[in-house]
Short mmCIF file of C-alpha atoms (C1' of nucleotides) in Angstrom, two decimals:
data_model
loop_
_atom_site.label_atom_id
_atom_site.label_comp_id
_atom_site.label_asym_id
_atom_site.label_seq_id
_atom_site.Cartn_x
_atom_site.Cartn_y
_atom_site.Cartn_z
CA UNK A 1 51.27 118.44 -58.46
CA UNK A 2 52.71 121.93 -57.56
CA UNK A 3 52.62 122.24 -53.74
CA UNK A 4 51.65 125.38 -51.08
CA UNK A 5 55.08 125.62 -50.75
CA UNK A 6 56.23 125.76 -54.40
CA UNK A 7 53.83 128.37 -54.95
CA UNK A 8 55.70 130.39 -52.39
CA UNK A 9 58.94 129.89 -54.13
CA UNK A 10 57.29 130.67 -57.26
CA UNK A 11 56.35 133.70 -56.15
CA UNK A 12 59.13 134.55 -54.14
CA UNK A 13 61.58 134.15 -57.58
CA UNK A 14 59.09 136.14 -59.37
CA UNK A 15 59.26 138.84 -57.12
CA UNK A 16 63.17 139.28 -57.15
CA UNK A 17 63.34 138.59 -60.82
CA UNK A 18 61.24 141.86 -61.06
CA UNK A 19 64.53 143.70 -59.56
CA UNK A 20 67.17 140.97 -60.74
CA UNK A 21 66.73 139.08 -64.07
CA UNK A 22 68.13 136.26 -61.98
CA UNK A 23 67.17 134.60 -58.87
CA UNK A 24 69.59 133.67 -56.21
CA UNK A 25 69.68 130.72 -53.87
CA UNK A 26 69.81 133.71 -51.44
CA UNK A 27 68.09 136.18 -52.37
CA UNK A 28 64.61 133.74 -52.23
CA UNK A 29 65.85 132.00 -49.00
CA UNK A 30 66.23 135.78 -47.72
CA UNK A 31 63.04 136.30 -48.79
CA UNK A 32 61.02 133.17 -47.53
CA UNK A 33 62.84 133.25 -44.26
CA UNK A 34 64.24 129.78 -44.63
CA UNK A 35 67.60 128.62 -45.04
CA UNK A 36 69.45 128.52 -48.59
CA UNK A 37 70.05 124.99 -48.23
CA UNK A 38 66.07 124.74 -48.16
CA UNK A 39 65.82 126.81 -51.16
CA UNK A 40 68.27 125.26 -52.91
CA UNK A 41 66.35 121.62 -52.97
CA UNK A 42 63.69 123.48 -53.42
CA UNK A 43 65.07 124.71 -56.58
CA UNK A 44 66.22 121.37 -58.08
CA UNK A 45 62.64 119.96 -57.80
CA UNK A 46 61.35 122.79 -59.14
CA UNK A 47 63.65 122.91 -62.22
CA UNK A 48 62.16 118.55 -62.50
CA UNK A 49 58.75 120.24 -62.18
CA UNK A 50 59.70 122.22 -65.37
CA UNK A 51 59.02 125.35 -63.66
CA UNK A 52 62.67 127.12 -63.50
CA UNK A 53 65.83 126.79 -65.19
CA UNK A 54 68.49 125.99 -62.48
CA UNK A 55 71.82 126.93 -63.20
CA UNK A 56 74.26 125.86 -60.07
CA UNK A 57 75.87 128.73 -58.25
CA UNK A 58 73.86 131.57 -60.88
CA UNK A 59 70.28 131.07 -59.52
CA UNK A 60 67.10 130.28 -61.10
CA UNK A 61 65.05 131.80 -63.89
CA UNK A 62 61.15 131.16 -64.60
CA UNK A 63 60.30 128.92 -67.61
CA UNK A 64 57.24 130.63 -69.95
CA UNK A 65 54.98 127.83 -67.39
CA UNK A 66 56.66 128.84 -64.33
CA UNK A 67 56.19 132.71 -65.18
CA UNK A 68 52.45 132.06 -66.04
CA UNK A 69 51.39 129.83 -63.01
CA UNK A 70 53.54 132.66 -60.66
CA UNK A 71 51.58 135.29 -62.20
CA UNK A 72 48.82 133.39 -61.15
CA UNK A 73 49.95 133.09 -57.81
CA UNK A 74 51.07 136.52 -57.82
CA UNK A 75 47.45 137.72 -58.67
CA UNK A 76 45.76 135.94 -55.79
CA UNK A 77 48.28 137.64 -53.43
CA UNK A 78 47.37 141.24 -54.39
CA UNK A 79 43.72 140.35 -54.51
CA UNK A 80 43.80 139.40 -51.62
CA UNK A 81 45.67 142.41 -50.39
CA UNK A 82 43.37 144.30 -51.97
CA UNK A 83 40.25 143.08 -50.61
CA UNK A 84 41.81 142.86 -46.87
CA UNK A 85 41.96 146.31 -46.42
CA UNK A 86 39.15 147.68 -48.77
CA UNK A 87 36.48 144.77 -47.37
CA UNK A 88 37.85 144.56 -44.01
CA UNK A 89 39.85 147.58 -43.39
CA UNK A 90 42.75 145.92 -42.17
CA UNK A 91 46.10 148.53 -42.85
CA UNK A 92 48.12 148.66 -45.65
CA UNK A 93 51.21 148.21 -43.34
CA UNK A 94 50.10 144.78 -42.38
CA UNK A 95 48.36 143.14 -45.21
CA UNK A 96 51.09 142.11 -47.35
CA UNK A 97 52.00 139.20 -43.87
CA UNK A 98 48.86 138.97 -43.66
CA UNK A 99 48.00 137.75 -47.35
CA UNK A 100 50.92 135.49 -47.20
CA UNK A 101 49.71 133.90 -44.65
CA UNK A 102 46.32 132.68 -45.88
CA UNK A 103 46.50 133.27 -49.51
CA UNK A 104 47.76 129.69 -50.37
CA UNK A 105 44.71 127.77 -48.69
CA UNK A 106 42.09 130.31 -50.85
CA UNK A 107 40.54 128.18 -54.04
CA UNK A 108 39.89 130.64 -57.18
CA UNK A 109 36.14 130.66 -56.93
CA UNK A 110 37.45 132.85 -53.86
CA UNK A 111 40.06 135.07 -54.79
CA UNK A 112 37.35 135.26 -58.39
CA UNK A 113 35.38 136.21 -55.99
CA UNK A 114 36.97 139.25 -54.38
CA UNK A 115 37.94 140.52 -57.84
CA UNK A 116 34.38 140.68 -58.72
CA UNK A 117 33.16 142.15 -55.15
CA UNK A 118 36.18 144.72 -55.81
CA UNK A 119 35.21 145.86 -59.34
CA UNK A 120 38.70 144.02 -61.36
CA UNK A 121 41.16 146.20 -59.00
CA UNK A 122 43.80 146.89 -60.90
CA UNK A 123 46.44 147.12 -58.16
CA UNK A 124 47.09 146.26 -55.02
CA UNK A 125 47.41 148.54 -52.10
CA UNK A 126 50.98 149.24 -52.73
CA UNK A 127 50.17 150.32 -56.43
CA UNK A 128 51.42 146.83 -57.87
CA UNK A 129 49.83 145.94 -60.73
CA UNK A 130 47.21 142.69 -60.25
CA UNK A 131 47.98 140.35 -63.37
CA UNK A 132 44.99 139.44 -65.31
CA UNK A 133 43.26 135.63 -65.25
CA UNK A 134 45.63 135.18 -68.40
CA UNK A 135 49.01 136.39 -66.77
CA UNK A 136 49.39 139.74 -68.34
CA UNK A 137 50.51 142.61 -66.32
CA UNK A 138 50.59 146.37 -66.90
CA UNK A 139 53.73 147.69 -66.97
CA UNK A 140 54.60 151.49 -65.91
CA UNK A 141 57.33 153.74 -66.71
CA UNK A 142 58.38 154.78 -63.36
CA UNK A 143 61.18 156.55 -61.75
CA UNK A 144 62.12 155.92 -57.63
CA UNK A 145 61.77 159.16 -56.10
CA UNK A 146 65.26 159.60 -54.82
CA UNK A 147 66.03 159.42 -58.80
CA UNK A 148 63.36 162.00 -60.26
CA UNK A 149 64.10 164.86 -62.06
CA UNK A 150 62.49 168.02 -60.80
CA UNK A 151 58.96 168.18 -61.80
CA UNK A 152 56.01 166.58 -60.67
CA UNK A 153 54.23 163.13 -61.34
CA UNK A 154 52.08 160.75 -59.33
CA UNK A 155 53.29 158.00 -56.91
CA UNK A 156 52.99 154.38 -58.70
CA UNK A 157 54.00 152.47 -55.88
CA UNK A 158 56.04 151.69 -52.68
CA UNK A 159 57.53 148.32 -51.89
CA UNK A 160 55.43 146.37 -49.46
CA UNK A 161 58.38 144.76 -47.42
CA UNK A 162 58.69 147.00 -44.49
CA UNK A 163 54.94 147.30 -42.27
CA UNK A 164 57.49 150.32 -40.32
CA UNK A 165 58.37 152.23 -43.68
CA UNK A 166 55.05 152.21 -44.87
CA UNK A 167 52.46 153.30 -41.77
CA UNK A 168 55.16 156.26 -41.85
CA UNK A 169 54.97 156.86 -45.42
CA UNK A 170 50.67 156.63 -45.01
CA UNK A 171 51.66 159.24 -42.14
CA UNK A 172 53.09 161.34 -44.74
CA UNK A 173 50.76 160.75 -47.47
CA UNK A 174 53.25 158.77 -49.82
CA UNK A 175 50.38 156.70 -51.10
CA UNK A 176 49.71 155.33 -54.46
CA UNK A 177 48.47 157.97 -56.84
CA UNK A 178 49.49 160.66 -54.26
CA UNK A 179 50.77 164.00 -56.18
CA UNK A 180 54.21 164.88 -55.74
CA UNK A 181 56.85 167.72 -56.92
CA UNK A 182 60.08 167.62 -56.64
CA UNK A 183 60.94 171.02 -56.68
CA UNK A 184 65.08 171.46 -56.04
CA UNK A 185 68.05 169.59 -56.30
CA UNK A 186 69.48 166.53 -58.22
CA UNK A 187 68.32 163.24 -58.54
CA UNK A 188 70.23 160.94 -56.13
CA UNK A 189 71.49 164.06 -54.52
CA UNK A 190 70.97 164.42 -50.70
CA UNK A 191 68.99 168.32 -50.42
CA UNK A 192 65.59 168.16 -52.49
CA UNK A 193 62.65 169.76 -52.26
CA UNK A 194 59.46 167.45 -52.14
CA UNK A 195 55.98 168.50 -51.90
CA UNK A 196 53.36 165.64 -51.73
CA UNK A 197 49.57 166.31 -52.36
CA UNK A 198 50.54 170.23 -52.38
CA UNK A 199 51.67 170.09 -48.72
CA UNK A 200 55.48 170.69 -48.18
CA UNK A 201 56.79 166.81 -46.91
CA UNK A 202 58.95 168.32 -43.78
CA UNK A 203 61.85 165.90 -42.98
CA UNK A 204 61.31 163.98 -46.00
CA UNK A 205 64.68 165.26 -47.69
CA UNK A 206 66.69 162.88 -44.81
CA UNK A 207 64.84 160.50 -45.48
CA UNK A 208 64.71 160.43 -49.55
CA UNK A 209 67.83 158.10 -49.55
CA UNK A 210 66.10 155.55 -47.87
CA UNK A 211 63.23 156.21 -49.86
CA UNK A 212 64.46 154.05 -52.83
CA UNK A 213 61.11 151.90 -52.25
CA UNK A 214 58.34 155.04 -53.77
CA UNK A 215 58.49 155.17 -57.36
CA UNK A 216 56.89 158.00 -59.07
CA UNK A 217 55.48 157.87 -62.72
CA UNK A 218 56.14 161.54 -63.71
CA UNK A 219 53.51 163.92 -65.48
CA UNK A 220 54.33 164.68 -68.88
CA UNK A 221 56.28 167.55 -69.81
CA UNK A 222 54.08 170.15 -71.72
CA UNK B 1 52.03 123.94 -30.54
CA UNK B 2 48.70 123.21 -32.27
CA UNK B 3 49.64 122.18 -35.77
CA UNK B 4 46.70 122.80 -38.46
CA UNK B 5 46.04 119.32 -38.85
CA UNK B 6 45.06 118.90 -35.44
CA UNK B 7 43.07 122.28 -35.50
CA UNK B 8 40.73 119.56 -37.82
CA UNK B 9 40.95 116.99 -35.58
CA UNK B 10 39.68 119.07 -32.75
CA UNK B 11 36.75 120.47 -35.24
CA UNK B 12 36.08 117.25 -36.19
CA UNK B 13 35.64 115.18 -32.92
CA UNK B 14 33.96 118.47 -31.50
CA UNK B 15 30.99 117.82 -34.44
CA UNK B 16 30.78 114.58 -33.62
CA UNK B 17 30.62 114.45 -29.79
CA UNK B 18 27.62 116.92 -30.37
CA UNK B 19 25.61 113.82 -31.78
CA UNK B 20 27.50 110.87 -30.09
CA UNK B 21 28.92 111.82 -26.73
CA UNK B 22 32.38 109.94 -27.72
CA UNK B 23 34.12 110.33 -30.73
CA UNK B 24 35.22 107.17 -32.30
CA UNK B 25 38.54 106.38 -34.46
CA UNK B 26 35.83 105.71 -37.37
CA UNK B 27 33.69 108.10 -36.96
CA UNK B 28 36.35 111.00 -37.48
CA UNK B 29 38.78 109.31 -39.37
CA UNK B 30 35.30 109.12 -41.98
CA UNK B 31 34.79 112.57 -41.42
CA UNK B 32 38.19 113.91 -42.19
CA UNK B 33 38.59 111.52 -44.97
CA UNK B 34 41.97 109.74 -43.37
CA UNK B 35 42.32 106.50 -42.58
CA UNK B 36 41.73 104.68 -39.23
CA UNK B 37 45.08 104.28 -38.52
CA UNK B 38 46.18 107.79 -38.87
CA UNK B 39 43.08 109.12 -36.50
CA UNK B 40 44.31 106.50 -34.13
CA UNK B 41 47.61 107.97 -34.33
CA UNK B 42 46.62 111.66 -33.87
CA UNK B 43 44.74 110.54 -30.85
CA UNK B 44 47.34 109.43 -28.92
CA UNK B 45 49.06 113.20 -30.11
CA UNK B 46 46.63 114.80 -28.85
CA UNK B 47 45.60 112.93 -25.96
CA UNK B 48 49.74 113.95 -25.08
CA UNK B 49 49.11 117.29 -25.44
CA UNK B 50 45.83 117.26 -23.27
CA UNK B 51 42.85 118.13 -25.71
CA UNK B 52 41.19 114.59 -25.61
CA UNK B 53 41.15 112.03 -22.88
CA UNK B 54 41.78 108.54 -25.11
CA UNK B 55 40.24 105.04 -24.47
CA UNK B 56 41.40 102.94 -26.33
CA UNK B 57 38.97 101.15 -28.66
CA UNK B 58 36.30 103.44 -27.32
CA UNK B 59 37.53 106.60 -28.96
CA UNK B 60 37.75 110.30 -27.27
CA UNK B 61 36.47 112.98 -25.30
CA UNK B 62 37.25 116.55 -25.22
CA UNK B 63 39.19 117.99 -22.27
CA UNK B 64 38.36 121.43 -21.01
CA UNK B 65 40.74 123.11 -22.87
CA UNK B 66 40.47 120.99 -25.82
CA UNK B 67 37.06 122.21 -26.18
CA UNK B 68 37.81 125.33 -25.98
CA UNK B 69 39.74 125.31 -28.54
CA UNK B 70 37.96 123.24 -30.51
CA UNK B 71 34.46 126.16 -30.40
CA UNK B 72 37.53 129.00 -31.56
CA UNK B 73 37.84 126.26 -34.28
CA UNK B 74 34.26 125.92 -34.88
CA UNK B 75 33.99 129.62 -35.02
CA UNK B 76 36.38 130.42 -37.42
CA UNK B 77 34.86 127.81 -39.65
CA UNK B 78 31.39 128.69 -39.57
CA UNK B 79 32.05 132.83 -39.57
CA UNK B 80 33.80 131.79 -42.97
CA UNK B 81 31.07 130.26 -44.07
CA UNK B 82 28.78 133.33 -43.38
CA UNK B 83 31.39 135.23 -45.25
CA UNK B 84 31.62 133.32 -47.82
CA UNK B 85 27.45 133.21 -48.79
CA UNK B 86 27.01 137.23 -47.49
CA UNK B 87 29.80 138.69 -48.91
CA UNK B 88 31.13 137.05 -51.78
CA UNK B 89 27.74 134.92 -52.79
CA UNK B 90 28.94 131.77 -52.96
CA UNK B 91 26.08 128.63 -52.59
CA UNK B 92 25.14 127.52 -48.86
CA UNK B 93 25.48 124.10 -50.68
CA UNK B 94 29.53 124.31 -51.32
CA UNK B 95 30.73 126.63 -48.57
CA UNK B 96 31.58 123.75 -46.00
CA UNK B 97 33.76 122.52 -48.21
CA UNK B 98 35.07 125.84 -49.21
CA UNK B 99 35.76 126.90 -45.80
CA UNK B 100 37.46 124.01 -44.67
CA UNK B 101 40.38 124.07 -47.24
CA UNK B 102 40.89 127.77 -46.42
CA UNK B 103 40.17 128.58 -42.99
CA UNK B 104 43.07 127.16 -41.23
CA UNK B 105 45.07 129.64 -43.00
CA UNK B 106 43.02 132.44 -41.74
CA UNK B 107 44.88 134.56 -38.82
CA UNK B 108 42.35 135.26 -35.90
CA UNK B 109 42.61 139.06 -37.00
CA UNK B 110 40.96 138.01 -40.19
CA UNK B 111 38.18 135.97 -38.63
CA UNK B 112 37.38 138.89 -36.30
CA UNK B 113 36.94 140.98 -38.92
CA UNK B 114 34.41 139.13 -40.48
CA UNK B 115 32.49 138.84 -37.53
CA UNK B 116 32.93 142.70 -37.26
CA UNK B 117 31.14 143.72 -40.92
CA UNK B 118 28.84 140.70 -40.77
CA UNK B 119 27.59 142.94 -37.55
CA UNK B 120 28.38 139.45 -35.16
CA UNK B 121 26.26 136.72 -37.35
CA UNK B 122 24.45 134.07 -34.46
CA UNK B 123 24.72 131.28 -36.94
CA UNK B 124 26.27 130.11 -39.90
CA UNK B 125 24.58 129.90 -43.08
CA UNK B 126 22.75 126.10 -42.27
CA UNK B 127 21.81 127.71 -39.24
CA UNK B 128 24.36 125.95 -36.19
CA UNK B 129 25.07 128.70 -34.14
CA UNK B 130 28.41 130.36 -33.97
CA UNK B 131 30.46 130.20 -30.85
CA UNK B 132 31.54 133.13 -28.79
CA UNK B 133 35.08 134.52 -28.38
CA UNK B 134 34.77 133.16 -25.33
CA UNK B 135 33.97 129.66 -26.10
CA UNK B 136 29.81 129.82 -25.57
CA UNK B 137 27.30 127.84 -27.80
CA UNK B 138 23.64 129.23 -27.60
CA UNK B 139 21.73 126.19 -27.40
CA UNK B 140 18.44 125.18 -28.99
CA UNK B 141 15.69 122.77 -28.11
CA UNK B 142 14.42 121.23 -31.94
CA UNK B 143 13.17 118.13 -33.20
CA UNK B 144 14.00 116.47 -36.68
CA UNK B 145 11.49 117.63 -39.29
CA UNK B 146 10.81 113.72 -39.00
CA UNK B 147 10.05 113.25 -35.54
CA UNK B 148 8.11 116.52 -35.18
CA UNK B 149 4.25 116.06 -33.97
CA UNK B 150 1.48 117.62 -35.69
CA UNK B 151 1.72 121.81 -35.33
CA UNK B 152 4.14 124.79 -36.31
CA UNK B 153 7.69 125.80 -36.04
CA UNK B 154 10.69 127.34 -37.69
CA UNK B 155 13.70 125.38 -39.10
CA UNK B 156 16.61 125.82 -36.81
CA UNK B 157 19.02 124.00 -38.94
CA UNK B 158 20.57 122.10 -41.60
CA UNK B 159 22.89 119.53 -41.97
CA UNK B 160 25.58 120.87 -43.76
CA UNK B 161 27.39 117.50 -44.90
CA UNK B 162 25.20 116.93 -48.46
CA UNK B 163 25.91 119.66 -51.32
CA UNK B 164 23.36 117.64 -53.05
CA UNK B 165 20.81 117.41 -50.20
CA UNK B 166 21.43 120.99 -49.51
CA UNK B 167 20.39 122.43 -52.86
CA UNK B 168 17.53 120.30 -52.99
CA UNK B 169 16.59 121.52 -49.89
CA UNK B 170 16.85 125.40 -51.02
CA UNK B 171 14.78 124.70 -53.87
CA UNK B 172 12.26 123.64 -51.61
CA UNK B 173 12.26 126.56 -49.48
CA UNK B 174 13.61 124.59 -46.04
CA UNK B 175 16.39 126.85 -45.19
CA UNK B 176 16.77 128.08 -41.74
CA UNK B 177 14.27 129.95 -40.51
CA UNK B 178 11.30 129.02 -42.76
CA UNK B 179 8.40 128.88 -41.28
CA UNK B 180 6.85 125.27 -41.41
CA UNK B 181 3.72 123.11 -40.33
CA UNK B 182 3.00 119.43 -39.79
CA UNK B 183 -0.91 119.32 -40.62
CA UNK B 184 -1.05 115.02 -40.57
CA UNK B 185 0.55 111.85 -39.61
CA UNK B 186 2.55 110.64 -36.57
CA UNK B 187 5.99 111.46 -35.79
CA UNK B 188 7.97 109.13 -37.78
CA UNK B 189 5.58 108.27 -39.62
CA UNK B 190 5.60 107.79 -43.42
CA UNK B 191 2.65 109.36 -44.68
CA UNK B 192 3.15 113.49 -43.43
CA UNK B 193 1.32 116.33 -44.94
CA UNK B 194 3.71 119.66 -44.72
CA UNK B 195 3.40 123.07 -45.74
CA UNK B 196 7.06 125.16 -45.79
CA UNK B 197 6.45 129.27 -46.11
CA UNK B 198 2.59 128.51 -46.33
CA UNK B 199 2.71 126.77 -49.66
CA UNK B 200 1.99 122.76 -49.37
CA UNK B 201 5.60 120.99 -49.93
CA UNK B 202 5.11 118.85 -53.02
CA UNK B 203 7.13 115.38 -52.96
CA UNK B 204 7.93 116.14 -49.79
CA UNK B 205 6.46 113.48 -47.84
CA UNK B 206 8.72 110.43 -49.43
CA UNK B 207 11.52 111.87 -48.31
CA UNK B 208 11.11 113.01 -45.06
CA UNK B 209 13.40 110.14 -43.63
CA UNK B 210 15.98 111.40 -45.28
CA UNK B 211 15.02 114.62 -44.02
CA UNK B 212 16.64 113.43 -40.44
CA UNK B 213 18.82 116.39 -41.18
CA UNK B 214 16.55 118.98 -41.23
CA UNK B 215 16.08 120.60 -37.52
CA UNK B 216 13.24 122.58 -36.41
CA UNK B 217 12.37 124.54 -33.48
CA UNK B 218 8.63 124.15 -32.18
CA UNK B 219 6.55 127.41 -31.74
CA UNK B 220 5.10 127.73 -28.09
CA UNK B 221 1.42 125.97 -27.96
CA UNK B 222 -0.62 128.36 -27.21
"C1'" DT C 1 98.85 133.67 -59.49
"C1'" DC C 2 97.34 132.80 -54.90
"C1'" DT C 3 94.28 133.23 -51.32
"C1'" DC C 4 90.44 134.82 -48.80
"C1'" DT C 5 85.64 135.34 -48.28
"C1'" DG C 6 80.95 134.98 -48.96
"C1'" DG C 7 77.51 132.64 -51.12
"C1'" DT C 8 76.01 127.82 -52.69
"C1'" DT C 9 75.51 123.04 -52.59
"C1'" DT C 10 75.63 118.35 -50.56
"C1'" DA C 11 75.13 115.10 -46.76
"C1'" DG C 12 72.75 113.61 -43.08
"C1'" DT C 13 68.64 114.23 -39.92
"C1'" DC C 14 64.43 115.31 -38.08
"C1'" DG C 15 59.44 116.22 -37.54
"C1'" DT C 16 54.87 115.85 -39.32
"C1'" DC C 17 51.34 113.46 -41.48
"C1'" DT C 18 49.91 109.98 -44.21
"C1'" DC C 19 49.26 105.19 -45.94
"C1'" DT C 20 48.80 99.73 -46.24
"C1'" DA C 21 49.02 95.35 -44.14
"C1'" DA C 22 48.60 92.64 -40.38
"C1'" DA C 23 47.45 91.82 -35.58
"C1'" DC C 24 44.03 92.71 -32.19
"C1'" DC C 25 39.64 93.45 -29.39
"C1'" DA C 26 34.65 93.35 -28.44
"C1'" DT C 27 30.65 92.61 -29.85
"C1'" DG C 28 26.23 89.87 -31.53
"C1'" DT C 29 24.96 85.39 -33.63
"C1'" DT C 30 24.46 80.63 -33.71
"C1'" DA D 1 30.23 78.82 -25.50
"C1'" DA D 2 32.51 79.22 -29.80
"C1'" DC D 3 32.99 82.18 -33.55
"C1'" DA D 4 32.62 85.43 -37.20
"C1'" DT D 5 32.67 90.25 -38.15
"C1'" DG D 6 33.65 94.89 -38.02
"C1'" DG D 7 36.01 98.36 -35.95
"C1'" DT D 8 40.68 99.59 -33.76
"C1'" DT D 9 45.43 99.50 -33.05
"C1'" DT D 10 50.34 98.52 -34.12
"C1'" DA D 11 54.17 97.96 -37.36
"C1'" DG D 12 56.61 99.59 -41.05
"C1'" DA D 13 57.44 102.79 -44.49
"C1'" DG D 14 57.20 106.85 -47.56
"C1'" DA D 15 56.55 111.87 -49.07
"C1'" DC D 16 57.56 116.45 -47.99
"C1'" DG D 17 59.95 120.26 -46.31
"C1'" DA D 18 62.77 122.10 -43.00
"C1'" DC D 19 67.34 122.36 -40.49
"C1'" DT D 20 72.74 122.24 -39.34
"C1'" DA D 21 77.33 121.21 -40.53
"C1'" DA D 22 80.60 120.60 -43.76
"C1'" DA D 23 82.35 120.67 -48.42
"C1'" DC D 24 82.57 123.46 -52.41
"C1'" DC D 25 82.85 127.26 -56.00
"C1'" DA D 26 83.76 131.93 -57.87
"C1'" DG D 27 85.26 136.31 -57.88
"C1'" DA D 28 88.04 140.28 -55.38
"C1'" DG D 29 92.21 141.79 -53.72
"C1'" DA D 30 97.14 141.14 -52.77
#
DNA sequence: TCTCTGGTTTAGTCGTCTCTAAACCATGTT
DNA sequence: AACATGGTTTAGAGACGACTAAACCAGAGA
């Protein structure tokens, strides 16, 4: 009933409705790497499938069935991030391709599987949260890191997208969970002061703009 | 170049030119679970593209390179299937079917990596041998538990088609590498006493011709 | 208000893989 | 030697998902 390639879509919308509230023909064609005149079909049989709510021009939003079977699909993804670099070591850089590339042809009694082998991770590599069996997902309070307040806190996650970005953020130790201060300057402003895992991060204050992609769920304030 | 489906084909006529010599429309069409008419037409694909030499109404043969591909085929599969009952403990009885709906999703990188922590398996889990990187197939001389003459020997292998046959079979003890003996009757013959592990195999004897599946390798007389 | 521009949709095609129905071939049987 | 039968091939068509090119809409700026 629901095809490979729906479930991409699906996942794809639920993924920029994250950021959005509203998924554009673009913004999922971007994201798929296909054209929007693809997506845009795509979106009218998906809207007959009862999965989205199509409004022309606006983009789509998930029904309550859509949002529960792309949860689903959603799930399988990070477990399968999850268990291709814990199980096989593969790098955090290049597992998020990687998982998109096989995770559609896994049946549950696998992807069960590697949650059981991996103890119920609760995240993926990146420090997304893996939604449960039923479709519920943890939600943090997070702050990007270009954004945070002085003080300290603990990295929550980075965004997957770029395998460049993130074997130079491992190089730096901007991992999930990672400790980090910020110990200077304003949020959004350009000078700051960032120390991660008690080190000093040298050259990271260039690069902090760019570094919209780590958020940081802060410690709280004593 | 090589589309998925044909990645099947190729496994497909590759398991049954190991029993037949020629692969027939039928006979792979069956296996695949297509109709006649499509296998015809995928023949005449792939005979285009130079993996099978076609005769028509006599079926195919693997080229050189069609073979070739074919074993990196054949490897991929059965390394899953190793996976699959090692790692994540699913039943020798459902992984065929298991790791032919996933593995021509997996990326090469993937399948090498399970070869890597399964410390390079020989065989798959029913006990056919796994091809090399480099396209070998370590070959064994065996008999069908049927057709075997009085004395001892180890099971070499399984046939993997029967989820049924299979679990019957594990019950039993006959999994590759048991250790069995003919004590009575002629190869062939109905009337066969057998002992599998040492212990006498009870109800064993009445089903022996079905037992053509069941492959073992003869210890040296001495 | 008009127009420009960028994103979105439609129209028309193509490639891949599949199917059923009907024609076809190559046997073994009578 | 004729023929029936079972497997094989062609013919025709449909589902799916992708693309390009062209028409279309909506909001920003003049």
């Amino acid at each position: 009933m629901i095809s490979q390639t729906m479930e991409d879509y699906l996942a794809a919308i639920y993924r920029v409705e994250t950021v959005a509230h509203r998924a554009t023909t673009g913004a999922v064609a971007r994201r798929l790497g296909v054209s929007a005149a693809s997506a845009s079909a795509m979106f009218h049989k998906m809207a007959d499938a009862g999965l989205v709510r199509y409004r022309e021009y606006l983009g789509v939003t998930l029904t309550a069935t859509g949002r529960l079977q792309a949860t689903q699909v959603v799930r399988r993804h990070r477990l399968t991030e999850r268990f291709l670099t814990d199980m096989l070591g593969i790098g955090w850089d290049r597992v998020d391709k990687v998982a998109d590339q096989m995770e559609h042809a896994l049946p549950e009694e696998v992807t069960e599987s590697f949650a059981r082998v991996l103890g119920d991770a609760a995240r993926c590599p990146h420090g997304y949260p893996i939604p449960s069996v039923s479709g519920e997902v943890a939600v943090r309070e997070t702050v990007s890191l270009a954004q945070m307040a002085v003080g300290s806190g603990h990295i929550a996650w980075v965004s997957e997208d770029d395998p460049v970005l993130l074997a130079d953020l491992a190089r730096r130790g901007l991992v999930p969970g990672a400790h980090v201060q910020v110990l200077t300057g304003e949020p959004g402003g350009k000078r700051r002061m960032v120390r991660v895992a008690g080190r000093a991060a040298a050259g990271l204050q260039v690069r902090l703009l760019q570094a919209v992609a780590v958020e940081v769920e802060m410690d709280a304030r004593p």
